[in-house]
Amino acid sequence: MVRFGAVERAGRATPALVAAGSAMVAVHAWGLWNLGATPTPTLYSLYLLTLIPFAVIVVSSGTGFLSDLRVGLLVLVGLALFLQVWLQPTVAALGYVVASLSWVALFAALAVSVSGPSAQRTVVLVLLVLGALEGAIGLAQALSPDPDGAATSMAHGTLVNRNHFAGLMNLSLPLAIGAMYTGLARRSRGGHRSSEVLAWSWIGLLALAPMGLAVLLSRSRGGSLILGATLVFLAALLVARRRGTGSASLTPLVPSLLLVLVLAIGLVVGIGPLLERFSQTELSAEGRWKLYRETVGLVADHPVAGVGPGMYKWRFRPYQAEEGRVRFDHAHNDYLESAVEWGVPLALVLWSFLVWRLWRAVRVFLTSPRSWHSGLALGCAGSILSLLLHSLVDFNLYIPSVAMTFFAVVGLAWSLEPWRTSPTTGDRQ
């Protein structure tokens, strides 16, 4: 049984930790604004800009936190990645830069979040604000009319690819539902009438609907299907929580109603282009399966060590059966691409870790007596699941800003585990 009380008794983050975390947020927002930090100059600038605030976070975390065995293993992974960035040639180093940024986001979110619930709330708020702003930009793009009054654009936000925009929205929406879960629980405990709690539920639904609508207006087939699957998953967790503990501040109908509301608004606004893309799924699927088969051939030739991070696009050319106009830089499947680049053993370690974090978040939600931990665990579980599903058909983890957002969520989920020491106050009780 997880000792949730240990998390509650953590100390507050120091001013240095808060300042460094704020700087990290600013840098991350800058990278997100600049096409998700996909251009090489922006990627290197983002990497260099994160080093100073990250160093402050490490120093401010204190020896207690750093002496934890789990943190020690995490530090060793980070050191290995940083070392490769500086040792590898420029082209080969790019993949390690993306991996290092993902690791920095995980470590920073964990180091800040274990300071206690207030720090966790701050991290969640930051991620939600960034997600809401990105969604607002996407909606403005999609709903901008042409001279005839018809919306012709698609939502892609500050990112190049609409699918990655949809992936980012699907990371943010579950966190918002988790925050809504906590808010309603507090109102219920505070003596608010059931009618008032119900009213706040509808306000929450209306507030979250634009984020879900942005996914539909991105015209991303995978993103739209995963939006539905994630909301169904959250509804199932709410049902399981109610059956297991007899209490849940959020009715399981809320995620389902949100899905219905998003679809209804989408039909009014116009999602014809998305439906048209679904009609072309068969042709697209045939091309994807061919790409996957050819990628498996590359995995088979380099099963243990892989070809190196970021090297897929260079090593895949001889395996592409038909030389045509389309040259694939990614496998459109994070599982296969990670196996190609890192080798099967390391890829299994990564994905096993992420599935483990999903499982632990689900357990915390189903068993924690504290509303904040339950809400945070619910949001993190939904976000992690959405990325795991999207990784079957796309390459979100190879977009620096999306990967950083995802691994920050993973760090948040990990902070809900029992930690014997506080990063700022020493031993926990």
CSV table of C-alpha atoms in Angstrom, one decimal:
chain,number,residue,atom,x,y,z
A,1,MET,CA,0.0,0.0,0.0
A,2,VAL,CA,1.4,3.4,-1.0
A,3,ARG,CA,2.1,5.7,2.0
A,4,PHE,CA,0.5,8.8,0.7
A,5,GLY,CA,1.0,10.6,4.0
A,6,ALA,CA,4.7,10.6,3.3
A,7,VAL,CA,4.1,12.8,0.3
A,8,GLU,CA,1.9,15.2,2.2
A,9,ARG,CA,4.6,15.9,4.9
A,10,ALA,CA,7.2,17.0,2.4
A,11,GLY,CA,8.8,20.4,2.8
A,12,ARG,CA,8.2,23.4,0.5
A,13,ALA,CA,10.4,24.1,-2.4
A,14,THR,CA,13.2,26.5,-1.8
A,15,PRO,CA,13.2,29.9,-3.6
A,16,ALA,CA,16.1,28.8,-5.7
A,17,LEU,CA,14.2,25.7,-6.8
A,18,VAL,CA,11.1,27.8,-7.6
A,19,ALA,CA,13.2,30.3,-9.6
A,20,ALA,CA,15.0,27.5,-11.6
A,21,GLY,CA,11.7,25.8,-12.3
A,22,SER,CA,10.2,29.0,-13.6
A,23,ALA,CA,13.2,29.5,-15.9
A,24,MET,CA,12.8,26.0,-17.2
A,25,VAL,CA,9.1,26.7,-17.9
A,26,ALA,CA,10.0,29.9,-19.8
A,27,VAL,CA,12.6,28.0,-21.9
A,28,HIS,CA,10.2,25.2,-22.6
A,29,ALA,CA,7.5,27.7,-23.7
A,30,TRP,CA,10.0,29.3,-26.0
A,31,GLY,CA,10.8,26.0,-27.6
A,32,LEU,CA,7.2,25.1,-28.0
A,33,TRP,CA,6.5,28.5,-29.6
A,34,ASN,CA,9.4,27.9,-32.1
A,35,LEU,CA,7.8,25.0,-34.0
A,36,GLY,CA,8.3,22.7,-31.0
A,37,ALA,CA,12.0,23.1,-31.2
A,38,THR,CA,12.3,20.9,-34.3
A,39,PRO,CA,14.6,23.2,-36.2
A,40,THR,CA,18.2,22.2,-35.4
A,41,PRO,CA,19.4,25.7,-34.3
A,42,THR,CA,16.4,26.0,-32.0
A,43,LEU,CA,16.9,22.5,-30.6
A,44,TYR,CA,20.5,23.2,-29.7
A,45,SER,CA,19.5,26.6,-28.2
A,46,LEU,CA,16.8,24.9,-26.1
A,47,TYR,CA,19.3,22.4,-24.9
A,48,LEU,CA,21.9,25.0,-23.9
A,49,LEU,CA,19.3,27.2,-22.3
A,50,THR,CA,18.0,24.4,-20.1
A,51,LEU,CA,21.4,23.6,-18.6
A,52,ILE,CA,21.7,26.5,-16.2
A,53,PRO,CA,18.3,26.3,-14.5
A,54,PHE,CA,18.6,22.5,-14.5
A,55,ALA,CA,21.9,22.7,-12.7
A,56,VAL,CA,20.2,25.0,-10.1
A,57,ILE,CA,17.4,22.4,-9.7
A,58,VAL,CA,20.0,19.6,-9.1
A,59,VAL,CA,21.9,21.7,-6.5
A,60,SER,CA,18.7,22.9,-4.8
A,61,SER,CA,17.3,19.3,-4.6
A,62,GLY,CA,19.7,18.5,-1.7
A,63,THR,CA,21.7,15.4,-0.8
A,64,GLY,CA,18.7,13.7,0.7
A,65,PHE,CA,16.8,13.5,-2.6
A,66,LEU,CA,19.9,12.8,-4.6
A,67,SER,CA,20.9,9.9,-2.3
A,68,ASP,CA,17.8,7.9,-3.1
A,69,LEU,CA,18.7,4.9,-5.1
A,70,ARG,CA,16.1,5.6,-7.8
A,71,VAL,CA,17.4,9.1,-8.3
A,72,GLY,CA,20.9,7.8,-8.4
A,73,LEU,CA,20.0,5.4,-11.3
A,74,LEU,CA,18.2,8.3,-13.0
A,75,VAL,CA,21.3,10.5,-12.7
A,76,LEU,CA,23.5,7.8,-14.2
A,77,VAL,CA,21.2,7.6,-17.2
A,78,GLY,CA,21.3,11.4,-17.6
A,79,LEU,CA,25.1,11.5,-17.4
A,80,ALA,CA,25.4,8.9,-20.1
A,81,LEU,CA,23.1,10.9,-22.4
A,82,PHE,CA,24.9,14.2,-21.7
A,83,LEU,CA,28.3,12.6,-22.3
A,84,GLN,CA,27.1,11.3,-25.7
A,85,VAL,CA,25.9,14.7,-26.8
A,86,TRP,CA,29.4,16.1,-26.4
A,87,LEU,CA,31.3,13.0,-27.7
A,88,GLN,CA,29.2,12.3,-30.8
A,89,PRO,CA,29.6,14.1,-34.2
A,90,THR,CA,27.0,16.8,-34.9
A,91,VAL,CA,24.6,14.6,-36.9
A,92,ALA,CA,24.8,11.7,-34.5
A,93,ALA,CA,24.4,13.9,-31.5
A,94,LEU,CA,21.0,15.3,-32.4
A,95,GLY,CA,19.2,12.2,-31.2
A,96,TYR,CA,21.0,12.4,-27.9
A,97,VAL,CA,20.0,16.0,-27.6
A,98,VAL,CA,16.3,15.2,-27.9
A,99,ALA,CA,16.8,12.3,-25.4
A,100,SER,CA,18.6,14.5,-23.0
A,101,LEU,CA,15.9,17.1,-23.1
A,102,SER,CA,13.3,14.5,-22.3
A,103,TRP,CA,15.4,13.3,-19.4
A,104,VAL,CA,15.8,16.8,-18.1
A,105,ALA,CA,12.0,17.3,-18.2
A,106,LEU,CA,11.5,14.1,-16.2
A,107,PHE,CA,14.2,14.8,-13.6
A,108,ALA,CA,13.1,18.5,-13.2
A,109,ALA,CA,9.4,17.7,-12.8
A,110,LEU,CA,10.2,14.9,-10.3
A,111,ALA,CA,12.7,17.1,-8.3
A,112,VAL,CA,10.2,20.0,-8.0
A,113,SER,CA,7.1,17.8,-7.5
A,114,VAL,CA,8.4,15.8,-4.6
A,115,SER,CA,8.5,19.0,-2.6
A,116,GLY,CA,4.8,18.5,-1.9
A,117,PRO,CA,1.3,19.0,-3.2
A,118,SER,CA,1.7,22.7,-3.7
A,119,ALA,CA,4.7,22.1,-6.0
A,120,GLN,CA,2.7,19.4,-7.8
A,121,ARG,CA,-0.2,21.8,-8.3
A,122,THR,CA,2.2,24.4,-9.8
A,123,VAL,CA,3.6,22.0,-12.3
A,124,VAL,CA,0.1,20.9,-13.3
A,125,LEU,CA,-1.0,24.5,-13.7
A,126,VAL,CA,1.9,25.3,-15.9
A,127,LEU,CA,1.3,22.4,-18.2
A,128,LEU,CA,-2.4,23.2,-18.4
A,129,VAL,CA,-1.7,26.9,-19.2
A,130,LEU,CA,0.7,25.9,-22.0
A,131,GLY,CA,-1.8,23.3,-23.3
A,132,ALA,CA,-4.7,25.8,-23.2
A,133,LEU,CA,-2.7,28.5,-25.0
A,134,GLU,CA,-1.6,25.9,-27.7
A,135,GLY,CA,-5.2,24.8,-28.0
A,136,ALA,CA,-6.4,28.4,-28.4
A,137,ILE,CA,-3.9,29.0,-31.2
A,138,GLY,CA,-5.0,25.8,-32.9
A,139,LEU,CA,-8.7,26.8,-32.7
A,140,ALA,CA,-8.0,30.3,-34.1
A,141,GLN,CA,-6.2,28.7,-37.0
A,142,ALA,CA,-9.0,26.2,-37.7
A,143,LEU,CA,-11.8,28.6,-37.4
A,144,SER,CA,-10.3,31.5,-39.4
A,145,PRO,CA,-12.8,31.9,-42.3
A,146,ASP,CA,-11.9,32.5,-45.9
A,147,PRO,CA,-13.7,35.3,-47.9
A,148,ASP,CA,-16.6,32.9,-48.4
A,149,GLY,CA,-17.0,32.4,-44.7
A,150,ALA,CA,-15.9,28.7,-44.5
A,151,ALA,CA,-13.2,27.4,-42.2
A,152,THR,CA,-10.5,26.0,-44.4
A,153,SER,CA,-7.5,25.7,-42.2
A,154,MET,CA,-6.6,23.0,-39.7
A,155,ALA,CA,-5.4,23.3,-36.2
A,156,HIS,CA,-1.7,22.7,-35.6
A,157,GLY,CA,-0.9,25.3,-33.1
A,158,THR,CA,2.8,26.3,-33.0
A,159,LEU,CA,3.8,22.8,-34.2
A,160,VAL,CA,4.5,21.8,-37.8
A,161,ASN,CA,2.5,18.6,-37.8
A,162,ARG,CA,-1.2,18.5,-36.8
A,163,ASN,CA,-0.8,15.0,-35.4
A,164,HIS,CA,1.8,16.2,-32.9
A,165,PHE,CA,-0.6,19.1,-32.0
A,166,ALA,CA,-3.3,16.5,-31.3
A,167,GLY,CA,-0.9,14.5,-29.3
A,168,LEU,CA,-0.1,17.5,-27.1
A,169,MET,CA,-3.8,18.3,-26.6
A,170,ASN,CA,-4.4,14.7,-25.6
A,171,LEU,CA,-1.6,15.0,-23.0
A,172,SER,CA,-3.2,18.2,-21.5
A,173,LEU,CA,-6.9,17.2,-21.4
A,174,PRO,CA,-6.6,14.3,-18.9
A,175,LEU,CA,-4.6,16.5,-16.6
A,176,ALA,CA,-7.4,19.0,-16.7
A,177,ILE,CA,-9.9,16.3,-15.9
A,178,GLY,CA,-7.8,15.2,-13.0
A,179,ALA,CA,-7.7,18.8,-11.7
A,180,MET,CA,-11.5,18.9,-12.1
A,181,TYR,CA,-11.8,15.7,-10.0
A,182,THR,CA,-9.9,17.3,-7.1
A,183,GLY,CA,-11.8,20.6,-7.4
A,184,LEU,CA,-15.2,18.8,-7.2
A,185,ALA,CA,-14.0,16.7,-4.3
A,186,ARG,CA,-13.1,19.8,-2.3
A,187,ARG,CA,-16.4,21.4,-3.0
A,188,SER,CA,-18.2,18.3,-1.8
A,189,ARG,CA,-16.2,18.1,1.4
A,190,GLY,CA,-16.7,21.9,1.9
A,191,GLY,CA,-20.4,21.5,2.4
A,192,HIS,CA,-21.5,22.7,-1.0
A,193,ARG,CA,-24.9,21.5,-2.1
A,194,SER,CA,-25.1,18.7,-4.7
A,195,SER,CA,-26.8,21.1,-7.1
A,196,GLU,CA,-23.8,23.5,-6.9
A,197,VAL,CA,-21.3,20.7,-7.5
A,198,LEU,CA,-23.4,19.6,-10.5
A,199,ALA,CA,-23.3,23.1,-11.8
A,200,TRP,CA,-19.5,23.2,-11.5
A,201,SER,CA,-19.3,19.9,-13.3
A,202,TRP,CA,-21.0,21.5,-16.3
A,203,ILE,CA,-18.8,24.6,-16.1
A,204,GLY,CA,-15.8,22.2,-16.2
A,205,LEU,CA,-17.2,20.4,-19.2
A,206,LEU,CA,-17.7,23.6,-21.1
A,207,ALA,CA,-14.2,24.8,-20.2
A,208,LEU,CA,-12.6,21.5,-21.4
A,209,ALA,CA,-14.6,21.2,-24.6
A,210,PRO,CA,-12.5,23.6,-26.7
A,211,MET,CA,-9.4,21.5,-26.0
A,212,GLY,CA,-11.1,18.4,-27.3
A,213,LEU,CA,-12.6,20.3,-30.2
A,214,ALA,CA,-9.0,21.4,-31.2
A,215,VAL,CA,-8.1,17.8,-31.5
A,216,LEU,CA,-11.0,17.2,-34.0
A,217,LEU,CA,-10.1,20.3,-35.9
A,218,SER,CA,-6.6,19.2,-36.3
A,219,ARG,CA,-8.0,16.5,-38.7
A,220,SER,CA,-5.7,14.0,-37.0
A,221,ARG,CA,-7.3,10.6,-37.3
A,222,GLY,CA,-5.1,9.0,-34.7
A,223,GLY,CA,-5.4,11.9,-32.4
A,224,SER,CA,-9.2,11.9,-32.6
A,225,LEU,CA,-9.5,8.2,-32.0
A,226,ILE,CA,-7.1,8.4,-29.1
A,227,LEU,CA,-9.1,11.3,-27.6
A,228,GLY,CA,-12.1,9.0,-27.5
A,229,ALA,CA,-10.2,6.1,-26.2
A,230,THR,CA,-8.6,8.2,-23.4
A,231,LEU,CA,-11.9,9.6,-22.3
A,232,VAL,CA,-13.4,6.1,-22.2
A,233,PHE,CA,-10.4,4.9,-20.2
A,234,LEU,CA,-10.9,7.7,-17.7
A,235,ALA,CA,-14.6,6.9,-17.4
A,236,ALA,CA,-13.7,3.2,-16.7
A,237,LEU,CA,-11.3,4.3,-14.0
A,238,LEU,CA,-14.0,6.4,-12.3
A,239,VAL,CA,-16.3,3.4,-12.4
A,240,ALA,CA,-13.6,1.2,-10.9
A,241,ARG,CA,-12.9,3.8,-8.2
A,242,ARG,CA,-16.6,4.1,-7.2
A,243,ARG,CA,-17.0,0.3,-7.0
A,244,GLY,CA,-13.7,-0.2,-5.1
A,245,THR,CA,-13.9,2.6,-2.5
A,246,GLY,CA,-17.6,3.7,-2.8
A,247,SER,CA,-16.5,7.2,-3.4
A,248,ALA,CA,-15.6,9.3,-6.4
A,249,SER,CA,-16.0,13.1,-6.7
A,250,LEU,CA,-16.4,13.0,-10.4
A,251,THR,CA,-19.2,10.9,-12.0
A,252,PRO,CA,-18.1,8.5,-14.7
A,253,LEU,CA,-20.5,10.2,-17.0
A,254,VAL,CA,-18.4,13.3,-17.2
A,255,PRO,CA,-15.7,12.0,-19.6
A,256,SER,CA,-18.4,10.4,-21.7
A,257,LEU,CA,-20.5,13.6,-21.7
A,258,LEU,CA,-17.3,15.5,-22.7
A,259,LEU,CA,-16.8,13.3,-25.6
A,260,VAL,CA,-20.4,13.7,-26.7
A,261,LEU,CA,-20.2,17.5,-26.2
A,262,VAL,CA,-17.0,17.7,-28.3
A,263,LEU,CA,-18.5,15.7,-31.1
A,264,ALA,CA,-21.7,17.8,-31.1
A,265,ILE,CA,-19.8,21.0,-31.2
A,266,GLY,CA,-17.6,19.5,-33.9
A,267,LEU,CA,-20.6,18.7,-36.1
A,268,VAL,CA,-21.9,22.2,-35.7
A,269,VAL,CA,-18.5,23.8,-36.5
A,270,GLY,CA,-17.7,21.4,-39.3
A,271,ILE,CA,-15.5,18.3,-39.1
A,272,GLY,CA,-16.1,17.2,-42.7
A,273,PRO,CA,-12.4,17.2,-43.6
A,274,LEU,CA,-11.7,14.9,-40.7
A,275,LEU,CA,-14.5,12.5,-41.8
A,276,GLU,CA,-13.1,12.6,-45.3
A,277,ARG,CA,-9.7,11.6,-44.0
A,278,PHE,CA,-11.2,8.6,-42.2
A,279,SER,CA,-12.6,7.5,-45.6
A,280,GLN,CA,-9.0,7.3,-46.8
A,281,THR,CA,-7.8,5.2,-43.9
A,282,GLU,CA,-7.6,1.9,-45.9
A,283,LEU,CA,-5.1,3.4,-48.4
A,284,SER,CA,-3.1,5.1,-45.6
A,285,ALA,CA,-3.1,1.9,-43.5
A,286,GLU,CA,-1.7,-0.1,-46.4
A,287,GLY,CA,1.2,2.3,-46.7
A,288,ARG,CA,1.9,2.3,-43.0
A,289,TRP,CA,2.0,-1.5,-42.8
A,290,LYS,CA,4.5,-1.6,-45.6
A,291,LEU,CA,6.6,1.0,-43.8
A,292,TYR,CA,6.4,-1.1,-40.6
A,293,ARG,CA,7.5,-4.3,-42.3
A,294,GLU,CA,10.5,-2.6,-43.9
A,295,THR,CA,11.4,-1.1,-40.5
A,296,VAL,CA,11.2,-4.5,-38.9
A,297,GLY,CA,13.9,-5.6,-41.4
A,298,LEU,CA,16.1,-2.8,-40.1
A,299,VAL,CA,15.5,-3.9,-36.5
A,300,ALA,CA,16.4,-7.4,-37.4
A,301,ASP,CA,19.8,-6.3,-38.7
A,302,HIS,CA,20.6,-4.3,-35.6
A,303,PRO,CA,18.7,-5.9,-32.8
A,304,VAL,CA,21.0,-5.2,-29.8
A,305,ALA,CA,22.9,-1.9,-30.2
A,306,GLY,CA,20.6,-0.3,-32.8
A,307,VAL,CA,21.8,2.2,-35.4
A,308,GLY,CA,22.0,5.2,-32.9
A,309,PRO,CA,19.5,7.8,-31.8
A,310,GLY,CA,18.3,10.1,-34.6
A,311,MET,CA,19.8,7.9,-37.3
A,312,TYR,CA,16.7,6.2,-38.5
A,313,LYS,CA,16.2,8.5,-41.5
A,314,TRP,CA,19.8,7.9,-42.7
A,315,ARG,CA,19.9,4.1,-42.2
A,316,PHE,CA,16.4,3.3,-43.5
A,317,ARG,CA,17.0,4.3,-47.1
A,318,PRO,CA,18.3,0.9,-48.3
A,319,TYR,CA,15.3,-0.8,-46.7
A,320,GLN,CA,12.7,1.2,-48.5
A,321,ALA,CA,11.5,-1.1,-51.2
A,322,GLU,CA,10.2,1.6,-53.6
A,323,GLU,CA,12.3,4.7,-54.2
A,324,GLY,CA,9.7,7.4,-54.9
A,325,ARG,CA,9.0,10.9,-53.9
A,326,VAL,CA,8.2,9.9,-50.3
A,327,ARG,CA,11.3,9.5,-48.1
A,328,PHE,CA,10.5,8.5,-44.6
A,329,ASP,CA,12.4,10.3,-41.8
A,330,HIS,CA,10.5,8.4,-39.1
A,331,ALA,CA,8.8,5.1,-38.7
A,332,HIS,CA,5.5,6.6,-37.6
A,333,ASN,CA,5.7,4.2,-34.7
A,334,ASP,CA,7.7,5.2,-31.7
A,335,TYR,CA,8.0,1.5,-30.5
A,336,LEU,CA,9.6,0.4,-33.8
A,337,GLU,CA,11.7,3.5,-34.2
A,338,SER,CA,13.1,3.3,-30.6
A,339,ALA,CA,14.0,-0.4,-31.3
A,340,VAL,CA,15.8,0.6,-34.5
A,341,GLU,CA,17.8,3.4,-32.9
A,342,TRP,CA,18.4,2.2,-29.4
A,343,GLY,CA,18.3,-1.5,-29.9
A,344,VAL,CA,15.6,-3.9,-28.6
A,345,PRO,CA,16.9,-4.3,-25.0
A,346,LEU,CA,17.0,-0.5,-24.3
A,347,ALA,CA,13.7,0.0,-26.0
A,348,LEU,CA,12.1,-2.6,-23.9
A,349,VAL,CA,13.5,-0.9,-20.8
A,350,LEU,CA,12.0,2.4,-21.8
A,351,TRP,CA,8.6,1.2,-22.7
A,352,SER,CA,8.4,-1.1,-19.6
A,353,PHE,CA,9.2,1.9,-17.4
A,354,LEU,CA,6.4,3.9,-19.0
A,355,VAL,CA,3.9,1.1,-18.7
A,356,TRP,CA,5.0,0.7,-15.1
A,357,ARG,CA,4.4,4.4,-14.4
A,358,LEU,CA,0.9,4.1,-16.0
A,359,TRP,CA,0.1,1.1,-13.8
A,360,ARG,CA,1.3,2.8,-10.6
A,361,ALA,CA,-0.7,5.9,-11.5
A,362,VAL,CA,-3.8,3.8,-11.9
A,363,ARG,CA,-3.2,2.1,-8.5
A,364,VAL,CA,-2.7,5.4,-6.8
A,365,PHE,CA,-6.0,6.7,-8.2
A,366,LEU,CA,-7.9,3.6,-7.2
A,367,THR,CA,-6.5,3.4,-3.6
A,368,SER,CA,-5.5,6.9,-2.4
A,369,PRO,CA,-7.8,8.4,0.2
A,370,ARG,CA,-6.6,11.9,-0.7
A,371,SER,CA,-8.5,13.8,-3.4
A,372,TRP,CA,-5.4,15.6,-4.7
A,373,HIS,CA,-3.4,12.5,-5.1
A,374,SER,CA,-6.3,10.7,-6.8
A,375,GLY,CA,-6.9,13.6,-9.1
A,376,LEU,CA,-3.3,13.9,-10.1
A,377,ALA,CA,-3.0,10.2,-10.6
A,378,LEU,CA,-6.1,10.1,-12.8
A,379,GLY,CA,-4.8,12.9,-15.0
A,380,CYS,CA,-1.3,11.4,-15.3
A,381,ALA,CA,-2.7,8.0,-16.1
A,382,GLY,CA,-4.8,9.4,-18.9
A,383,SER,CA,-2.0,11.5,-20.3
A,384,ILE,CA,0.5,8.6,-20.3
A,385,LEU,CA,-2.0,6.2,-21.9
A,386,SER,CA,-2.8,8.7,-24.7
A,387,LEU,CA,0.9,8.9,-25.6
A,388,LEU,CA,1.4,5.2,-25.4
A,389,LEU,CA,-1.5,4.8,-27.8
A,390,HIS,CA,-0.4,7.6,-30.1
A,391,SER,CA,3.1,6.1,-30.3
A,392,LEU,CA,1.5,3.2,-32.3
A,393,VAL,CA,0.9,5.4,-35.3
A,394,ASP,CA,3.1,8.5,-34.9
A,395,PHE,CA,6.4,9.8,-33.6
A,396,ASN,CA,5.5,12.3,-30.8
A,397,LEU,CA,8.5,11.4,-28.7
A,398,TYR,CA,10.8,12.7,-31.5
A,399,ILE,CA,9.3,16.2,-31.3
A,400,PRO,CA,11.3,17.9,-28.5
A,401,SER,CA,8.6,20.0,-26.9
A,402,VAL,CA,6.0,17.2,-27.0
A,403,ALA,CA,8.5,14.8,-25.5
A,404,MET,CA,9.4,17.2,-22.8
A,405,THR,CA,5.8,17.7,-21.9
A,406,PHE,CA,5.2,14.0,-21.8
A,407,PHE,CA,8.2,13.2,-19.6
A,408,ALA,CA,7.2,16.1,-17.2
A,409,VAL,CA,3.9,14.3,-16.8
A,410,VAL,CA,5.8,11.0,-16.1
A,411,GLY,CA,7.9,12.9,-13.5
A,412,LEU,CA,4.7,14.1,-11.9
A,413,ALA,CA,3.3,10.6,-11.8
A,414,TRP,CA,6.5,9.3,-10.2
A,415,SER,CA,6.4,12.0,-7.5
A,416,LEU,CA,3.3,10.2,-6.1
A,417,GLU,CA,5.4,7.3,-5.0
A,418,PRO,CA,6.6,7.2,-1.4
A,419,TRP,CA,9.9,9.0,-1.0
A,420,ARG,CA,11.8,8.7,2.2
A,421,THR,CA,13.5,12.0,1.9
A,422,SER,CA,12.5,15.5,1.0
A,423,PRO,CA,14.6,17.5,-1.5
A,424,THR,CA,14.6,20.5,0.8
A,425,THR,CA,14.0,19.3,4.4
A,426,GLY,CA,15.7,15.9,4.8
A,427,ASP,CA,14.0,12.8,6.0
A,428,ARG,CA,10.3,12.4,5.7
A,429,GLN,CA,8.3,11.1,8.6
